[in-house]
Amino acid sequence: MSRPLSRWHEPLTALGLAAGAVVALGFARFAYALLLPAMRGDLHWTYAQAGGMNTANAAGYVIGAGTAVFWARRFGDRLAFVATLAVSALTLLLTAATADYTVLAGLRFVGGITTAITFVLGSALAARIATAAHQRRAALLVALYMAGVGIGVVLSGLLVPAALGSGGWRTGWLLMGIVSVVAIVPALLAVRRIAPVEGRASGTLPRDALRSLAPTFAWYVLFGAGYVSYMTFVVALLREQGLGTTATATFFVVLGLASVAATLTVWGRLTGRLTGGQAPALVSALVLVGVLPVLLLPAGMPAALLSAAVFGSAFMAGPTAATVLARRSLPATGWAAGIALLTVAFSLGQAVGPLLSGLLSDHGGVAVGLWLSVGLLAAAALVALRQRAYHPAHLPETTQPAPSGAR
């Protein structure tokens, strides 16, 4: 039976949940960029076909995010989180077993469904680790969970090059699948320490809260389309610019390390302090700045590393900001549903972005496709500024910000 966590066990529990984020985004979503050049060369794909793989994954992600609350209500959010993590690990293993485009797209689609459920429910569980905590501490725990994405990016940056140098892209998927199976253990230990939510998880949300969050929903669509286009094709651009496997792997590791460091030291605190759409707008602006070095500066390692450091420091702050906004604006029984709806918006953007960017890349080069990211992220920042702070009167006191000076 779960019992209240000590302040020492709270961060350890968040780290255990972060194993789900390692697999859901670090491996299943972002590592594809590292494997894409080898897969595209071996399987003779166009950029549109390559982007179509991520579109299949994002389409599954939309379905997974949209049904996450159903699975939470049917099996309990803790069991659904661990079970979908296990299925995600299986899809990674199976991806290593085929070269058929349709089968690969199907696996990416199924993986999108399960990783979305894992990520949404993991976010809601992380938000519930310290339900009665001050908003800033709660934001830090959410950020700790989100840091798992950066950890996954770092691990993939270390595993994939080794795989490409020995057994090829299939070995890369296989290694990540094996690590994902291992990740089930800390995730299982973590969920056992989180108490069930008081009251049944709700699939319906207050209309006034949804209306007030409309700019955030629009921002998340644009942000998802913009950032994932870069993450899908930036390694392909770097390879076109002459960087080899070691250099692109270094780029990925720096990106992941920047994500972990900034998520833990900056964004967890900052998103707890900023109000309204300030955090989403700032995140979008910094991610945009992170795209520019590989497009504007002379091709080479300095531009790649600068891009990795700036982009990596901000891109996972988007989901952190969205989760914190949901936590502030909704009752605890609605957190999973609110995060799920926001993730659907995020996923819609991620479904469209890579396909459009791939089409532009086929006609004008990868750099042209990446300029789409710049435009989408600029629009996202402007839309986010329209979000106003929302202070619902119906929320229980434990989800409201504590008085100044509270710990």
Short mmCIF file of C-alpha atoms in Angstrom, two decimals:
data_model
loop_
_atom_site.label_atom_id
_atom_site.label_comp_id
_atom_site.label_asym_id
_atom_site.label_seq_id
_atom_site.Cartn_x
_atom_site.Cartn_y
_atom_site.Cartn_z
CA MET A 1 0.00 0.00 0.00
CA SER A 2 1.26 3.50 -0.83
CA ARG A 3 2.04 5.89 2.01
CA PRO A 4 3.00 9.58 2.10
CA LEU A 5 6.47 10.17 0.73
CA SER A 6 9.24 11.92 2.58
CA ARG A 7 10.96 14.86 0.92
CA TRP A 8 13.88 12.50 0.24
CA HIS A 9 11.73 9.87 -1.44
CA GLU A 10 9.82 12.37 -3.61
CA PRO A 11 12.72 13.05 -6.03
CA LEU A 12 13.64 9.35 -6.12
CA THR A 13 10.07 8.53 -7.09
CA ALA A 14 10.15 11.19 -9.82
CA LEU A 15 13.38 9.68 -11.14
CA GLY A 16 11.79 6.22 -11.19
CA LEU A 17 8.89 7.60 -13.24
CA ALA A 18 11.45 9.29 -15.49
CA ALA A 19 12.36 5.84 -16.80
CA GLY A 20 9.07 6.06 -18.71
CA ALA A 21 10.12 9.38 -20.25
CA VAL A 22 13.49 7.87 -21.22
CA VAL A 23 11.71 5.26 -23.32
CA ALA A 24 8.66 7.22 -24.50
CA LEU A 25 10.51 10.20 -25.97
CA GLY A 26 14.24 9.70 -25.52
CA PHE A 27 14.22 6.37 -27.37
CA ALA A 28 10.92 5.85 -29.20
CA ARG A 29 10.67 9.40 -30.57
CA PHE A 30 14.02 11.20 -30.74
CA ALA A 31 16.54 8.41 -31.34
CA TYR A 32 14.96 7.95 -34.78
CA ALA A 33 16.83 11.08 -35.90
CA LEU A 34 20.16 9.36 -35.22
CA LEU A 35 19.13 6.21 -37.05
CA LEU A 36 17.42 8.00 -39.93
CA PRO A 37 20.49 8.57 -42.18
CA ALA A 38 21.46 4.88 -41.99
CA MET A 39 17.88 3.68 -42.47
CA ARG A 40 17.26 6.11 -45.33
CA GLY A 41 20.43 5.03 -47.12
CA ASP A 42 19.88 1.32 -46.57
CA LEU A 43 16.15 1.33 -47.37
CA HIS A 44 16.24 4.01 -50.11
CA TRP A 45 13.67 6.35 -48.59
CA THR A 46 12.85 9.88 -49.71
CA TYR A 47 12.75 12.58 -47.05
CA ALA A 48 8.96 12.54 -47.29
CA GLN A 49 8.98 8.79 -46.53
CA ALA A 50 11.38 9.41 -43.65
CA GLY A 51 9.11 12.13 -42.30
CA GLY A 52 6.15 9.82 -42.82
CA MET A 53 7.62 7.45 -40.23
CA ASN A 54 7.47 10.18 -37.61
CA THR A 55 4.01 11.16 -38.82
CA ALA A 56 2.85 7.56 -38.24
CA ASN A 57 4.39 7.71 -34.78
CA ALA A 58 2.73 11.06 -34.05
CA ALA A 59 -0.64 9.84 -35.35
CA GLY A 60 -0.45 6.99 -32.87
CA TYR A 61 0.59 9.52 -30.26
CA VAL A 62 -2.63 11.48 -30.87
CA ILE A 63 -4.71 8.35 -30.29
CA GLY A 64 -2.70 7.36 -27.23
CA ALA A 65 -2.98 10.80 -25.67
CA GLY A 66 -6.69 10.93 -26.45
CA THR A 67 -7.37 7.56 -24.82
CA ALA A 68 -4.95 7.80 -21.88
CA VAL A 69 -7.70 8.71 -19.42
CA PHE A 70 -9.82 5.76 -20.62
CA TRP A 71 -6.99 3.33 -19.88
CA ALA A 72 -6.35 5.02 -16.55
CA ARG A 73 -10.01 4.64 -15.59
CA ARG A 74 -10.16 1.07 -16.88
CA PHE A 75 -6.98 -0.33 -15.28
CA GLY A 76 -5.74 2.40 -12.97
CA ASP A 77 -3.15 4.97 -13.98
CA ARG A 78 -0.28 3.16 -12.28
CA LEU A 79 -0.88 -0.19 -14.01
CA ALA A 80 -1.57 1.48 -17.37
CA PHE A 81 1.69 3.44 -17.09
CA VAL A 82 3.82 0.34 -16.50
CA ALA A 83 1.95 -1.85 -19.01
CA THR A 84 2.26 0.61 -21.89
CA LEU A 85 5.93 1.12 -21.03
CA ALA A 86 6.38 -2.64 -21.46
CA VAL A 87 4.60 -2.62 -24.84
CA SER A 88 6.74 0.34 -25.94
CA ALA A 89 9.85 -1.67 -25.14
CA LEU A 90 8.48 -4.54 -27.23
CA THR A 91 7.87 -2.29 -30.26
CA LEU A 92 11.49 -1.10 -30.10
CA LEU A 93 12.70 -4.70 -30.11
CA LEU A 94 10.42 -5.61 -33.03
CA THR A 95 11.59 -2.60 -35.06
CA ALA A 96 14.97 -4.29 -35.27
CA ALA A 97 13.38 -7.35 -36.92
CA THR A 98 12.07 -5.92 -40.22
CA ALA A 99 12.97 -3.67 -43.15
CA ASP A 100 9.44 -3.48 -44.60
CA TYR A 101 8.24 0.14 -44.73
CA THR A 102 4.62 -0.71 -43.95
CA VAL A 103 5.53 -2.89 -41.00
CA LEU A 104 7.97 -0.30 -39.67
CA ALA A 105 5.32 2.41 -40.00
CA GLY A 106 2.86 0.14 -38.18
CA LEU A 107 5.32 -0.39 -35.34
CA ARG A 108 5.96 3.35 -35.15
CA PHE A 109 2.19 3.89 -35.02
CA VAL A 110 1.64 1.34 -32.23
CA GLY A 111 4.67 2.69 -30.40
CA GLY A 112 3.19 6.17 -30.68
CA ILE A 113 -0.01 5.00 -28.97
CA THR A 114 1.73 3.29 -26.08
CA THR A 115 4.42 5.91 -25.50
CA ALA A 116 1.79 8.66 -25.41
CA ILE A 117 -0.14 6.82 -22.72
CA THR A 118 3.10 6.23 -20.81
CA PHE A 119 4.14 9.87 -21.06
CA VAL A 120 0.73 11.37 -20.24
CA LEU A 121 0.12 9.13 -17.25
CA GLY A 122 3.72 9.53 -16.10
CA SER A 123 3.28 13.31 -16.21
CA ALA A 124 0.08 13.07 -14.17
CA LEU A 125 1.72 10.71 -11.67
CA ALA A 126 4.69 13.07 -11.34
CA ALA A 127 2.30 15.95 -10.70
CA ARG A 128 0.72 13.86 -7.93
CA ILE A 129 3.90 12.89 -6.07
CA ALA A 130 3.46 15.86 -3.73
CA THR A 131 -0.17 16.89 -4.16
CA ALA A 132 -0.17 19.33 -1.24
CA ALA A 133 3.20 20.87 -2.09
CA HIS A 134 3.91 24.46 -2.94
CA GLN A 135 3.58 25.02 -6.70
CA ARG A 136 7.32 25.58 -7.07
CA ARG A 137 8.25 22.28 -5.44
CA ALA A 138 5.62 20.47 -7.48
CA ALA A 139 7.08 22.03 -10.64
CA LEU A 140 10.54 20.80 -9.65
CA LEU A 141 9.26 17.24 -9.32
CA VAL A 142 7.57 17.46 -12.72
CA ALA A 143 10.83 18.79 -14.19
CA LEU A 144 12.70 15.88 -12.66
CA TYR A 145 10.35 13.51 -14.47
CA MET A 146 10.80 15.44 -17.73
CA ALA A 147 14.58 15.19 -17.34
CA GLY A 148 14.19 11.54 -18.27
CA VAL A 149 13.76 12.63 -21.89
CA GLY A 150 17.19 14.24 -21.90
CA ILE A 151 18.68 11.18 -20.22
CA GLY A 152 17.16 9.06 -23.00
CA VAL A 153 18.66 11.35 -25.64
CA VAL A 154 22.10 11.03 -24.02
CA LEU A 155 21.81 7.24 -23.82
CA SER A 156 20.72 6.99 -27.45
CA GLY A 157 23.63 9.24 -28.43
CA LEU A 158 25.96 6.73 -26.79
CA LEU A 159 24.23 3.50 -27.88
CA VAL A 160 23.34 4.24 -31.50
CA PRO A 161 26.84 5.12 -32.81
CA ALA A 162 28.21 1.93 -31.27
CA ALA A 163 25.43 0.00 -32.96
CA LEU A 164 25.97 1.69 -36.34
CA GLY A 165 29.64 0.86 -36.15
CA SER A 166 29.00 -2.83 -35.60
CA GLY A 167 25.61 -4.21 -36.60
CA GLY A 168 23.86 -1.26 -38.27
CA TRP A 169 20.54 0.44 -37.55
CA ARG A 170 18.83 -2.81 -36.53
CA THR A 171 21.30 -3.21 -33.67
CA GLY A 172 20.52 0.34 -32.57
CA TRP A 173 16.82 -0.43 -32.14
CA LEU A 174 17.67 -3.73 -30.45
CA LEU A 175 19.95 -2.10 -27.86
CA MET A 176 17.37 0.55 -27.02
CA GLY A 177 14.73 -2.15 -26.69
CA ILE A 178 16.86 -4.06 -24.20
CA VAL A 179 17.51 -0.94 -22.12
CA SER A 180 13.77 -0.19 -22.23
CA VAL A 181 12.99 -3.60 -20.74
CA VAL A 182 15.39 -2.81 -17.90
CA ALA A 183 13.70 0.60 -17.41
CA ILE A 184 10.46 -1.15 -16.41
CA VAL A 185 11.98 -2.02 -13.02
CA PRO A 186 12.50 1.52 -11.62
CA ALA A 187 9.18 2.60 -13.12
CA LEU A 188 7.38 -0.22 -11.33
CA LEU A 189 9.08 0.60 -8.02
CA ALA A 190 8.13 4.27 -8.40
CA VAL A 191 4.41 3.79 -9.07
CA ARG A 192 4.08 1.59 -6.01
CA ARG A 193 5.03 4.61 -3.88
CA ILE A 194 2.37 6.94 -5.30
CA ALA A 195 -1.01 6.95 -3.59
CA PRO A 196 -4.14 6.55 -5.74
CA VAL A 197 -5.85 9.86 -6.50
CA GLU A 198 -8.70 10.79 -4.18
CA GLY A 199 -11.82 10.55 -6.29
CA ARG A 200 -12.07 8.90 -9.65
CA ALA A 201 -10.03 10.29 -12.51
CA SER A 202 -12.33 12.49 -14.53
CA GLY A 203 -12.58 12.55 -18.31
CA THR A 204 -14.53 15.83 -18.23
CA LEU A 205 -13.07 19.20 -17.37
CA PRO A 206 -14.51 22.56 -16.32
CA ARG A 207 -15.46 24.52 -19.44
CA ASP A 208 -14.18 27.78 -18.04
CA ALA A 209 -10.75 26.18 -17.51
CA LEU A 210 -10.68 24.80 -21.06
CA ARG A 211 -11.68 28.16 -22.53
CA SER A 212 -9.05 29.94 -20.49
CA LEU A 213 -6.36 27.53 -21.75
CA ALA A 214 -7.26 27.96 -25.45
CA PRO A 215 -4.06 29.93 -26.25
CA THR A 216 -2.01 27.18 -24.61
CA PHE A 217 -3.66 24.53 -26.78
CA ALA A 218 -2.88 26.58 -29.93
CA TRP A 219 0.68 27.19 -28.73
CA TYR A 220 1.23 23.47 -28.14
CA VAL A 221 0.16 22.55 -31.69
CA LEU A 222 2.60 25.06 -33.20
CA PHE A 223 5.38 24.22 -30.76
CA GLY A 224 5.02 20.47 -31.38
CA ALA A 225 5.21 20.95 -35.15
CA GLY A 226 8.20 23.27 -34.91
CA TYR A 227 10.44 21.46 -32.49
CA VAL A 228 9.88 17.93 -33.83
CA SER A 229 10.71 18.96 -37.41
CA TYR A 230 14.14 19.99 -36.17
CA MET A 231 14.57 16.84 -34.09
CA THR A 232 13.63 14.65 -37.04
CA PHE A 233 15.93 16.13 -39.67
CA VAL A 234 18.77 17.98 -37.95
CA VAL A 235 21.07 14.96 -37.96
CA ALA A 236 20.38 14.48 -41.68
CA LEU A 237 21.38 18.13 -42.23
CA LEU A 238 24.57 17.71 -40.21
CA ARG A 239 25.48 14.64 -42.25
CA GLU A 240 24.88 16.60 -45.44
CA GLN A 241 27.20 19.28 -44.07
CA GLY A 242 29.96 16.70 -43.73
CA LEU A 243 29.78 15.70 -40.07
CA GLY A 244 30.38 12.00 -39.43
CA THR A 245 28.79 9.50 -37.06
CA THR A 246 30.97 10.47 -34.09
CA ALA A 247 30.27 14.17 -34.56
CA THR A 248 26.50 13.72 -34.85
CA ALA A 249 26.51 11.43 -31.82
CA THR A 250 28.40 14.10 -29.87
CA PHE A 251 25.77 16.61 -30.99
CA PHE A 252 23.02 14.36 -29.63
CA VAL A 253 24.80 13.77 -26.31
CA VAL A 254 25.35 17.51 -25.81
CA LEU A 255 21.68 18.16 -26.65
CA GLY A 256 20.57 15.58 -24.09
CA LEU A 257 22.95 16.80 -21.37
CA ALA A 258 21.80 20.39 -21.92
CA SER A 259 18.21 19.21 -21.59
CA VAL A 260 18.84 17.38 -18.32
CA ALA A 261 20.89 20.22 -16.80
CA ALA A 262 18.49 23.01 -17.76
CA THR A 263 15.37 21.06 -16.86
CA LEU A 264 16.68 20.36 -13.37
CA THR A 265 18.42 23.64 -12.58
CA VAL A 266 16.38 26.25 -14.46
CA TRP A 267 13.01 25.22 -15.80
CA GLY A 268 11.69 23.43 -12.73
CA ARG A 269 12.06 26.65 -10.77
CA LEU A 270 11.23 29.08 -13.57
CA THR A 271 7.96 27.46 -14.65
CA GLY A 272 6.87 27.52 -11.03
CA ARG A 273 7.39 31.30 -10.90
CA LEU A 274 6.22 32.52 -14.31
CA THR A 275 2.51 33.06 -14.87
CA GLY A 276 0.14 32.81 -17.81
CA GLY A 277 1.87 32.19 -21.12
CA GLN A 278 5.23 33.61 -20.10
CA ALA A 279 6.94 30.23 -19.74
CA PRO A 280 5.60 28.76 -23.05
CA ALA A 281 6.57 31.95 -24.93
CA LEU A 282 10.07 31.97 -23.46
CA VAL A 283 10.54 28.27 -24.24
CA SER A 284 9.44 28.75 -27.86
CA ALA A 285 11.77 31.71 -28.34
CA LEU A 286 14.79 29.86 -26.96
CA VAL A 287 14.08 26.73 -29.00
CA LEU A 288 13.82 28.94 -32.11
CA VAL A 289 17.21 30.48 -31.30
CA GLY A 290 18.59 26.95 -30.95
CA VAL A 291 17.58 26.07 -34.52
CA LEU A 292 19.35 29.06 -36.09
CA PRO A 293 23.07 28.16 -35.68
CA VAL A 294 22.91 25.18 -38.06
CA LEU A 295 21.08 27.34 -40.62
CA LEU A 296 23.00 30.62 -40.39
CA LEU A 297 26.53 29.87 -39.19
CA PRO A 298 29.28 28.18 -41.24
CA ALA A 299 28.77 24.42 -41.30
CA GLY A 300 30.85 22.57 -38.77
CA MET A 301 31.09 21.32 -35.22
CA PRO A 302 30.97 24.73 -33.46
CA ALA A 303 27.60 25.59 -35.04
CA ALA A 304 26.25 22.10 -34.32
CA LEU A 305 27.29 22.18 -30.66
CA LEU A 306 25.91 25.69 -30.15
CA SER A 307 22.62 24.57 -31.64
CA ALA A 308 22.58 21.45 -29.47
CA ALA A 309 23.28 23.41 -26.29
CA VAL A 310 20.65 26.11 -26.85
CA PHE A 311 17.94 23.88 -28.33
CA GLY A 312 18.61 21.12 -25.80
CA SER A 313 18.37 23.54 -22.88
CA ALA A 314 14.80 24.50 -23.76
CA PHE A 315 12.91 21.94 -25.84
CA MET A 316 11.67 19.74 -22.97
CA ALA A 317 10.63 22.80 -20.99
CA GLY A 318 7.56 22.85 -23.26
CA PRO A 319 5.95 19.73 -21.73
CA THR A 320 7.08 20.91 -18.29
CA ALA A 321 5.28 24.24 -18.76
CA ALA A 322 2.16 22.53 -20.12
CA THR A 323 2.00 20.09 -17.19
CA VAL A 324 2.46 22.89 -14.64
CA LEU A 325 -0.32 24.93 -16.32
CA ALA A 326 -2.66 21.93 -16.17
CA ARG A 327 -1.83 21.38 -12.51
CA ARG A 328 -2.56 25.02 -11.69
CA SER A 329 -5.80 25.25 -13.63
CA LEU A 330 -7.55 21.95 -12.89
CA PRO A 331 -8.64 19.87 -9.90
CA ALA A 332 -6.43 16.85 -9.09
CA THR A 333 -9.01 14.44 -10.55
CA GLY A 334 -8.71 16.29 -13.86
CA TRP A 335 -4.94 16.47 -14.16
CA ALA A 336 -4.61 13.32 -16.29
CA ALA A 337 -7.43 14.45 -18.61
CA GLY A 338 -6.01 17.98 -18.90
CA ILE A 339 -2.50 16.75 -19.63
CA ALA A 340 -3.95 14.25 -22.12
CA LEU A 341 -5.85 16.97 -24.02
CA LEU A 342 -2.78 19.17 -24.13
CA THR A 343 -0.73 16.20 -25.36
CA VAL A 344 -3.28 15.61 -28.14
CA ALA A 345 -2.68 19.19 -29.30
CA PHE A 346 1.07 18.60 -29.04
CA SER A 347 0.76 15.37 -31.02
CA LEU A 348 -1.28 16.97 -33.80
CA GLY A 349 1.57 19.39 -34.36
CA GLN A 350 4.10 16.57 -34.26
CA ALA A 351 2.09 14.60 -36.83
CA VAL A 352 2.03 17.43 -39.36
CA GLY A 353 5.46 19.00 -38.81
CA PRO A 354 7.79 16.19 -40.01
CA LEU A 355 5.69 15.47 -43.10
CA LEU A 356 5.63 19.11 -44.22
CA SER A 357 9.30 19.52 -43.39
CA GLY A 358 10.12 16.33 -45.32
CA LEU A 359 8.21 17.54 -48.39
CA LEU A 360 10.05 20.87 -48.29
CA SER A 361 13.36 19.04 -47.86
CA ASP A 362 12.72 16.86 -50.92
CA HIS A 363 12.17 19.96 -53.05
CA GLY A 364 14.65 22.42 -51.61
CA GLY A 365 17.05 20.57 -49.31
CA VAL A 366 17.00 19.78 -45.60
CA ALA A 367 17.86 23.34 -44.61
CA VAL A 368 14.71 24.62 -46.33
CA GLY A 369 12.65 22.12 -44.37
CA LEU A 370 14.20 23.28 -41.11
CA TRP A 371 13.25 26.90 -41.80
CA LEU A 372 9.69 25.67 -41.30
CA SER A 373 10.65 25.04 -37.67
CA VAL A 374 11.73 28.65 -37.29
CA GLY A 375 8.43 29.99 -38.61
CA LEU A 376 6.31 27.64 -36.50
CA LEU A 377 8.23 28.38 -33.31
CA ALA A 378 7.96 32.13 -33.88
CA ALA A 379 4.20 31.77 -34.28
CA ALA A 380 4.09 29.60 -31.15
CA ALA A 381 5.82 32.27 -29.06
CA LEU A 382 3.39 34.95 -30.20
CA VAL A 383 0.34 32.79 -29.53
CA ALA A 384 1.60 31.82 -26.07
CA LEU A 385 1.73 35.47 -25.02
CA ARG A 386 -2.07 35.56 -25.29
CA GLN A 387 -2.40 33.10 -22.41
CA ARG A 388 -3.45 34.86 -19.22
CA ALA A 389 -3.03 33.61 -15.68
CA TYR A 390 -6.01 31.55 -14.54
CA HIS A 391 -7.00 31.28 -10.87
CA PRO A 392 -10.03 28.96 -10.62
CA ALA A 393 -12.03 29.38 -7.46
CA HIS A 394 -13.19 25.74 -7.45
CA LEU A 395 -9.76 24.18 -6.92
CA PRO A 396 -8.98 22.69 -3.52
CA GLU A 397 -6.54 24.68 -1.46
CA THR A 398 -3.78 22.06 -1.82
CA THR A 399 -3.42 22.81 -5.53
CA GLN A 400 -3.24 26.57 -5.06
CA PRO A 401 0.08 28.35 -4.67
CA ALA A 402 1.17 28.46 -1.06
CA PRO A 403 1.74 31.80 0.63
CA SER A 404 5.01 33.54 -0.04
CA GLY A 405 7.85 31.91 1.83
CA ALA A 406 6.17 28.50 2.09
CA ARG A 407 8.29 25.42 1.67
#
